[in-house]
Short mmCIF file of C-alpha atoms and ligand atoms in Angstrom, two decimals:
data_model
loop_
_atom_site.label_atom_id
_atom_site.label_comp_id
_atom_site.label_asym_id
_atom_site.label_seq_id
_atom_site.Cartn_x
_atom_site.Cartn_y
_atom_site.Cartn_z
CA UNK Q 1 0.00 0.00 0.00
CA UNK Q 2 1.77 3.41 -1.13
CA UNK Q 3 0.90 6.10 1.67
CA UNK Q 4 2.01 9.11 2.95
CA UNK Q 5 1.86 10.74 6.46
CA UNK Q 6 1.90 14.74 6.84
CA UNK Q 7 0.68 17.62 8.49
CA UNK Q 8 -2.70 18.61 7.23
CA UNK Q 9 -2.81 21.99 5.13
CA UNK Q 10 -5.33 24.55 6.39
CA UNK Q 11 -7.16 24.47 2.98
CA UNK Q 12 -8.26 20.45 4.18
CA UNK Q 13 -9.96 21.37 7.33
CA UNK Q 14 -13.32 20.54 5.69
CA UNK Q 15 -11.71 17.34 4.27
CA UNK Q 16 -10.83 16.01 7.57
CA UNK Q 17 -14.08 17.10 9.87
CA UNK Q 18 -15.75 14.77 6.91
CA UNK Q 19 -13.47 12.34 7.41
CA UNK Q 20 -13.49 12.64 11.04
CA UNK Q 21 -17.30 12.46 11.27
CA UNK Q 22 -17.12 9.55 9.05
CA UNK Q 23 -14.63 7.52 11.24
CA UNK Q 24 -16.12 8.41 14.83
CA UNK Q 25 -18.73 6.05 14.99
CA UNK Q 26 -16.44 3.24 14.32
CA UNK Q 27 -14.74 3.58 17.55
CA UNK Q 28 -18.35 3.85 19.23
CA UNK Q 29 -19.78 1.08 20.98
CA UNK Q 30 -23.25 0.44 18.33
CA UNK Q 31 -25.45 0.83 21.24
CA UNK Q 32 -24.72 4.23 21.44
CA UNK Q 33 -27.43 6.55 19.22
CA UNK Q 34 -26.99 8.19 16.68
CA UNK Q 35 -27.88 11.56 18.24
CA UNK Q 36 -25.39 11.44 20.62
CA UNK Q 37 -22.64 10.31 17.91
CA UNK Q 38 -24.15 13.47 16.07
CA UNK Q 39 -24.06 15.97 18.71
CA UNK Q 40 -20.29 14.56 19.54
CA UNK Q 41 -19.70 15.64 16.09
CA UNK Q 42 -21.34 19.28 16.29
CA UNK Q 43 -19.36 19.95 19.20
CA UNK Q 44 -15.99 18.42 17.98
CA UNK Q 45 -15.37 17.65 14.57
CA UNK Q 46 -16.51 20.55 12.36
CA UNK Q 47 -14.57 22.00 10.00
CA UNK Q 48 -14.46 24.79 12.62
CA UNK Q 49 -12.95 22.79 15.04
CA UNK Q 50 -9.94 21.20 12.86
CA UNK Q 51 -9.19 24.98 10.92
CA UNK Q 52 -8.42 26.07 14.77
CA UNK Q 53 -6.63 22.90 15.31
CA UNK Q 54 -4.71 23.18 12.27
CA UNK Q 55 -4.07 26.98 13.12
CA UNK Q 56 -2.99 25.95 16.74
CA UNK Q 57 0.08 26.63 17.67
CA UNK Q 58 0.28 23.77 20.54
CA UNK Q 59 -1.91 21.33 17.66
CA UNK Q 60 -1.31 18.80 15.25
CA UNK Q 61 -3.32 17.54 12.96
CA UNK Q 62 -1.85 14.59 11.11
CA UNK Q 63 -2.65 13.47 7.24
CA UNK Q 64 -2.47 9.63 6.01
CA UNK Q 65 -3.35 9.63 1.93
CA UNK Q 66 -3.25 7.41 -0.54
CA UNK Q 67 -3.06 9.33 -3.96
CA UNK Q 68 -5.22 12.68 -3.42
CA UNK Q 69 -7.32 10.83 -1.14
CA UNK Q 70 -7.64 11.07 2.54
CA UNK Q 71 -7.70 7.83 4.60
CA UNK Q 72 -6.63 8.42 8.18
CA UNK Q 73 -6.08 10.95 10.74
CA UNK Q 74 -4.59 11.49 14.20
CA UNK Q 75 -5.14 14.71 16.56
CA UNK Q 76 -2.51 15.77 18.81
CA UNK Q 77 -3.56 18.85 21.58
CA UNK Q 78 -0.14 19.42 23.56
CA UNK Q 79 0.27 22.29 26.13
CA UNK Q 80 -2.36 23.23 28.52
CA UNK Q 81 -5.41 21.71 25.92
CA UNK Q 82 -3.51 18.23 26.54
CA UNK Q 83 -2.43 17.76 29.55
CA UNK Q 84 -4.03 14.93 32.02
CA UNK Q 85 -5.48 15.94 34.75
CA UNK Q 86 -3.86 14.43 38.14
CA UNK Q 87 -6.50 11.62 38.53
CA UNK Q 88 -6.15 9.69 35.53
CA UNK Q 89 -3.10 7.87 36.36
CA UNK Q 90 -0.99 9.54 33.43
CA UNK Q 91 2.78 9.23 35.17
CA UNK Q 92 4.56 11.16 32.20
CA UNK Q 93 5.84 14.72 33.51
CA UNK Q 94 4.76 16.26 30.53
CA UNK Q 95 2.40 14.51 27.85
CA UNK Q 96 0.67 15.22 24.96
CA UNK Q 97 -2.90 14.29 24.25
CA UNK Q 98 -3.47 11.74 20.93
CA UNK Q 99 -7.08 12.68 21.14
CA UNK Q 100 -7.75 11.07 17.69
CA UNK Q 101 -5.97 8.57 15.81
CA UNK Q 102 -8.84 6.97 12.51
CA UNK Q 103 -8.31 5.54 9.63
CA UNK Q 104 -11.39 4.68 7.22
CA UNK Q 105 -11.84 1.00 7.57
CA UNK Q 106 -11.10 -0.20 3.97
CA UNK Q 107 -7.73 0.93 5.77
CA UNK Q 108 -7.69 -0.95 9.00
CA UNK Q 109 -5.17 -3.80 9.14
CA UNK Q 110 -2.29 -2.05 6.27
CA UNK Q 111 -0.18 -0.37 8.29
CA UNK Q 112 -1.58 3.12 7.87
CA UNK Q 113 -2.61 3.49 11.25
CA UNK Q 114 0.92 2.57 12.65
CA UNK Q 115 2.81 5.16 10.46
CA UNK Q 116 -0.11 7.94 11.73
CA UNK Q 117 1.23 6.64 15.20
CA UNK Q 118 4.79 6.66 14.33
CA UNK Q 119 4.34 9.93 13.26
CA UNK Q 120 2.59 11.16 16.27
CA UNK Q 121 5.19 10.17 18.69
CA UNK Q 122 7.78 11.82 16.36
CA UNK Q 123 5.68 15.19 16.67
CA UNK Q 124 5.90 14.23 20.52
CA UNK Q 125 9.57 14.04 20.75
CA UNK Q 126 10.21 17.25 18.25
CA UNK Q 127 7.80 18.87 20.96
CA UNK Q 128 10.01 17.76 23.95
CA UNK Q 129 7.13 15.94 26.03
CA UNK Q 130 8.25 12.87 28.10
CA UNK Q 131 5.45 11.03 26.18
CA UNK Q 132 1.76 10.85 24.87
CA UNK Q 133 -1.52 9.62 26.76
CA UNK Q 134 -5.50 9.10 24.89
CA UNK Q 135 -8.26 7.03 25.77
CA UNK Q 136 -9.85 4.70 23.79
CA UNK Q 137 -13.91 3.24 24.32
CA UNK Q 138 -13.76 -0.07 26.64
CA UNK Q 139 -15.72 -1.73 24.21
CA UNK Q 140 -12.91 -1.45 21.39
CA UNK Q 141 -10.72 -4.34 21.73
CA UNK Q 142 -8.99 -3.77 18.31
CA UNK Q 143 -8.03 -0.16 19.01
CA UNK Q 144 -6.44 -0.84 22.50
CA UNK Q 145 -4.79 -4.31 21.03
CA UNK Q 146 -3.56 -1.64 18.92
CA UNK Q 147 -1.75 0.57 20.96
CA UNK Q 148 -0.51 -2.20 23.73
CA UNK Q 149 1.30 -4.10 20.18
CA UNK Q 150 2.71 -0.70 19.86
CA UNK Q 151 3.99 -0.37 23.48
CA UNK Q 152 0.99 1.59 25.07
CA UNK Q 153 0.35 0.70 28.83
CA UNK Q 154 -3.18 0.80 30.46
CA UNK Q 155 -2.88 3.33 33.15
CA UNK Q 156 -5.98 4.53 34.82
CA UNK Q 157 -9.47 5.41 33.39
CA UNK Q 158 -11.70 8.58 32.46
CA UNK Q 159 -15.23 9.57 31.75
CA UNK Q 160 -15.51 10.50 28.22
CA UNK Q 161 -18.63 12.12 26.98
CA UNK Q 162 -20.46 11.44 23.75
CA UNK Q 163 -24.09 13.82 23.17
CA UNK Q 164 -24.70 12.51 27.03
CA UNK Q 165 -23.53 9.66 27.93
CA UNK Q 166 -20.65 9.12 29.66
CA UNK Q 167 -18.49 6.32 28.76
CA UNK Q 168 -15.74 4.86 31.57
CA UNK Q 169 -12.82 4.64 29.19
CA UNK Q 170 -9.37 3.05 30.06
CA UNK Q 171 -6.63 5.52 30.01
CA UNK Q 172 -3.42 4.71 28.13
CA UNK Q 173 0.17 6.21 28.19
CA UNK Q 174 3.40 5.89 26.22
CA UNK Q 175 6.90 7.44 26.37
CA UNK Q 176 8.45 8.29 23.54
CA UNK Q 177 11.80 9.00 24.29
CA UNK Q 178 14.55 5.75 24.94
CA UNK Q 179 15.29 5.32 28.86
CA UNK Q 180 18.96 4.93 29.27
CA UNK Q 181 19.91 1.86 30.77
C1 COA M 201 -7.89 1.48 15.90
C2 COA M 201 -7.19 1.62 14.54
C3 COA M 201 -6.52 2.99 14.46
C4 COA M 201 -6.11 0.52 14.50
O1 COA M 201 -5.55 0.49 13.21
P1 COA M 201 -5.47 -0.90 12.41
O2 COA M 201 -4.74 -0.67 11.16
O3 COA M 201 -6.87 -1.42 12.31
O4 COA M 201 -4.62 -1.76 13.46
P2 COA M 201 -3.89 -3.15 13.26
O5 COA M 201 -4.64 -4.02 12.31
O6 COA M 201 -2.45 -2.91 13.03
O7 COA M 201 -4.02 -3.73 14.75
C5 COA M 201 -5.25 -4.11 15.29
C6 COA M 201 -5.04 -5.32 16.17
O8 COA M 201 -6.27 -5.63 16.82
C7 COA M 201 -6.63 -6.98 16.53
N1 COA M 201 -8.07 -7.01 16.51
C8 COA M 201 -8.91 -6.78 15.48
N2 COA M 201 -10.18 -6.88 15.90
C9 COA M 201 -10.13 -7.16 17.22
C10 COA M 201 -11.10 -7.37 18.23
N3 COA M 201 -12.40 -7.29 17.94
N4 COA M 201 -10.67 -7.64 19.48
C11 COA M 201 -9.37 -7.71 19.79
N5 COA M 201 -8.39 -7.49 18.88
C12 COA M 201 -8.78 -7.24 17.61
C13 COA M 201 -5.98 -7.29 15.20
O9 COA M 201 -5.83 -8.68 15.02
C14 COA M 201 -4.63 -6.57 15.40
O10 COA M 201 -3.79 -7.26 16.29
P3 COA M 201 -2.58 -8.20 15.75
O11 COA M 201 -1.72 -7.34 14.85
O12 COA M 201 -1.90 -8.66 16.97
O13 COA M 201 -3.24 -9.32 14.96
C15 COA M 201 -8.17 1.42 13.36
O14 COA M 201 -8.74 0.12 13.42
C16 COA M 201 -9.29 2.44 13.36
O15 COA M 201 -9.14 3.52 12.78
N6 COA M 201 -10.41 2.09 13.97
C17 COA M 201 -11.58 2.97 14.01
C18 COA M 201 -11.33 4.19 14.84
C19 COA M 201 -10.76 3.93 16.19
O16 COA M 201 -11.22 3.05 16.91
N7 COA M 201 -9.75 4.71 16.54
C20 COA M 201 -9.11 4.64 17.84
C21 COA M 201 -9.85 5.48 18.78
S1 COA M 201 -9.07 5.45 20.37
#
């Protein structure tokens, strides 16, 4: 599969808020409805939301395409926006959130997803954090397999909120820098 991983350009904020809204459900548990998922979107993942992120200077917003196309995204909020509060277990000194990290799922399974993760731990290092944290939904075994094949260690938990609900979700941290032995 011939990718590429970048920094999104401001002129594809709409691109990725329809890609993002597109790829949220699918780390949803399905018994969550749809107008939660929707108002989740209205309050997160407009193209509003990623032209700010974009602009940012403490964002990133990360790019996997295949030819013109996009296919996968991750969200990085560093600084005050993504640091975790005391309770979660996070025991990085400084961390980064990976708030997002989708791919479209004629992508799962190719490798796209690890380079958007490869990538955001490079962003982490070049930003000088000790490492990255996110959550992920407890009912989505193949995202946190995911991340603990990559290294990721369950840490603590949060409650996340979709439209209402509030989901427990198990918190996850990684460094990214080499301990010397
Ligand atoms: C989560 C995501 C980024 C992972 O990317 P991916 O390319 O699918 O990941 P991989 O295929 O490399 O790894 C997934 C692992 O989970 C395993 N897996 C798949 N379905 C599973 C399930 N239902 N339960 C447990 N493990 C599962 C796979 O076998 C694989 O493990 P393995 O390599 O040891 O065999 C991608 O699936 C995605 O975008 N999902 C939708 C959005 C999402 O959930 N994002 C994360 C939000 S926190």
């Amino acid at each position: 599969m011939d990718f590429k991983v970048r920094a999104a350009h401001p002129q594809e904020a709409f691109a990725v808020s329809e890609l993002a809204a597109l790829t949220f459900p699918l780390a949803s548990p399905p018994t969550l409805a749809q107008a939660h998922i929707d108002a989740y979107v209205r309050e997160n993942l407009t193209p509003e939301h990623f032209a700010a992120h974009i602009d940012h200077p403490e964002h990133d917003v990360l790019v996997a395409t295949v030819g013109k196309e996009l296919v996968g995204y991750a969200l990085l909020l560093f600084g005050p926006d993504g640091a975790p509060a005391p309770h979660l277990g996070v025991t990085l000194q400084q961390a980064g959130l990976l708030s997002k990290c989708y791919t479209v799922p004629e992508m799962h399974g190719k490798g796209i997803a690890a380079a958007l993760l490869e990538a955001a731990e490079e962003r982490a290092r070049e930003r000088g954090v000790e490492g990255l944290w996110l959550n992920a939904n407890a009912d989505n075994n193949r995202a946190q397999r995911f991340y603990t094949k990559h290294g990721w260690e369950r840490v603590g938990d949060i409650d996340f909120v979709v439209g209402e609900v509030v989901h427990h979700d198990p918190v996850f941290q990684k460094p990214v820098f080499q301990k010397d032995v």
